[in-house]
Amino acid sequence: MKVLALYKQMLREAQKFSSYNYRSYAVRRIQDAFRENKTLKDSMQIQSELEYAQRNLEIIKRQVLVSQLFQVDKLIIEK
C-alpha cells in the first residue's frame, strides 16, 4: 500500500512540470523504475528502493517549483 501511494504521489508531482518534455520524461522514468522493481522480494532491498524513491520525490517537487518559475510556451502537441 505504501508503495502504491508513493507511486501515485510521484506521478502527480511529475504532472506539474510546466515543460511537456520534462513532464513526459519524469512520468516515463517513474513508471519504468516501479515496473523494474515490482518483482523485488527482499525486504531490505524494498526498503532501500522506497527510501530512494522518497528522495527522488523531494527532488521532483523542487524541480517542479523551479520549472514553474521559468514558464515556457506550450508546444503544439500540448494544445
Short mmCIF file of C-alpha atoms in Angstrom, two decimals:
data_model
loop_
_atom_site.label_atom_id
_atom_site.label_comp_id
_atom_site.label_asym_id
_atom_site.label_seq_id
_atom_site.Cartn_x
_atom_site.Cartn_y
_atom_site.Cartn_z
CA MET A 1 0.00 0.00 0.00
CA LYS A 2 2.85 2.34 0.87
CA VAL A 3 4.48 1.64 -2.49
CA LEU A 4 1.31 2.40 -4.44
CA ALA A 5 0.76 5.66 -2.55
CA LEU A 6 4.33 6.76 -3.25
CA TYR A 7 3.97 5.81 -6.91
CA LYS A 8 0.78 7.85 -7.30
CA GLN A 9 2.27 10.80 -5.44
CA MET A 10 5.33 10.80 -7.70
CA LEU A 11 3.17 10.68 -10.82
CA ARG A 12 1.00 13.55 -9.56
CA GLU A 13 4.06 15.68 -8.85
CA ALA A 14 5.61 14.86 -12.23
CA GLN A 15 2.42 16.05 -13.96
CA LYS A 16 3.06 19.52 -12.52
CA PHE A 17 6.16 20.16 -14.68
CA SER A 18 5.46 23.11 -16.93
CA SER A 19 7.56 21.68 -19.77
CA TYR A 20 5.98 18.86 -21.78
CA ASN A 21 9.37 17.21 -22.31
CA TYR A 22 10.29 17.17 -18.62
CA ARG A 23 6.79 16.03 -17.70
CA SER A 24 6.73 13.10 -20.12
CA TYR A 25 10.30 12.10 -19.24
CA ALA A 26 9.60 12.12 -15.50
CA VAL A 27 6.41 10.09 -15.86
CA ARG A 28 8.14 7.56 -18.10
CA ARG A 29 11.10 7.19 -15.71
CA ILE A 30 8.82 6.75 -12.69
CA GLN A 31 6.77 4.09 -14.44
CA ASP A 32 9.87 2.27 -15.68
CA ALA A 33 11.54 2.30 -12.24
CA PHE A 34 8.50 0.95 -10.43
CA ARG A 35 7.90 -1.66 -13.13
CA GLU A 36 11.54 -2.73 -12.92
CA ASN A 37 11.36 -3.18 -9.14
CA LYS A 38 7.95 -4.82 -8.84
CA THR A 39 9.46 -8.29 -8.51
CA LEU A 40 11.66 -7.46 -5.51
CA LYS A 41 11.22 -9.88 -2.60
CA ASP A 42 13.98 -8.90 -0.16
CA SER A 43 12.52 -6.56 2.46
CA MET A 44 15.83 -4.70 2.94
CA GLN A 45 16.11 -4.05 -0.77
CA ILE A 46 12.47 -2.96 -0.94
CA GLN A 47 13.03 -0.55 1.94
CA SER A 48 16.15 0.80 0.25
CA GLU A 49 14.26 1.39 -3.00
CA LEU A 50 11.41 3.09 -1.12
CA GLU A 51 13.86 5.47 0.54
CA TYR A 52 15.45 6.18 -2.84
CA ALA A 53 12.02 6.88 -4.35
CA GLN A 54 11.16 9.19 -1.44
CA ARG A 55 14.36 11.18 -2.02
CA ASN A 56 13.52 11.38 -5.72
CA LEU A 57 10.03 12.63 -4.88
CA GLU A 58 11.58 15.52 -2.97
CA ILE A 59 13.84 16.25 -5.96
CA ILE A 60 10.84 16.23 -8.30
CA LYS A 61 9.00 18.66 -6.00
CA ARG A 62 11.95 21.07 -6.04
CA GLN A 63 12.41 20.77 -9.80
CA VAL A 64 8.70 21.39 -10.41
CA LEU A 65 8.93 24.56 -8.35
CA VAL A 66 11.95 25.74 -10.34
CA SER A 67 10.30 24.86 -13.65
CA GLN A 68 7.24 26.88 -12.73
CA LEU A 69 9.43 29.93 -12.14
CA PHE A 70 10.54 29.84 -15.77
CA GLN A 71 7.41 29.36 -17.84
CA VAL A 72 7.85 28.39 -21.46
CA ASP A 73 5.42 28.48 -24.37
CA LYS A 74 3.35 25.34 -24.79
CA LEU A 75 4.34 23.01 -27.60
CA ILE A 76 1.98 22.25 -30.45
CA ILE A 77 1.46 18.74 -29.09
CA GLU A 78 0.08 20.22 -25.84
CA LYS A 79 -2.53 22.45 -27.44
#
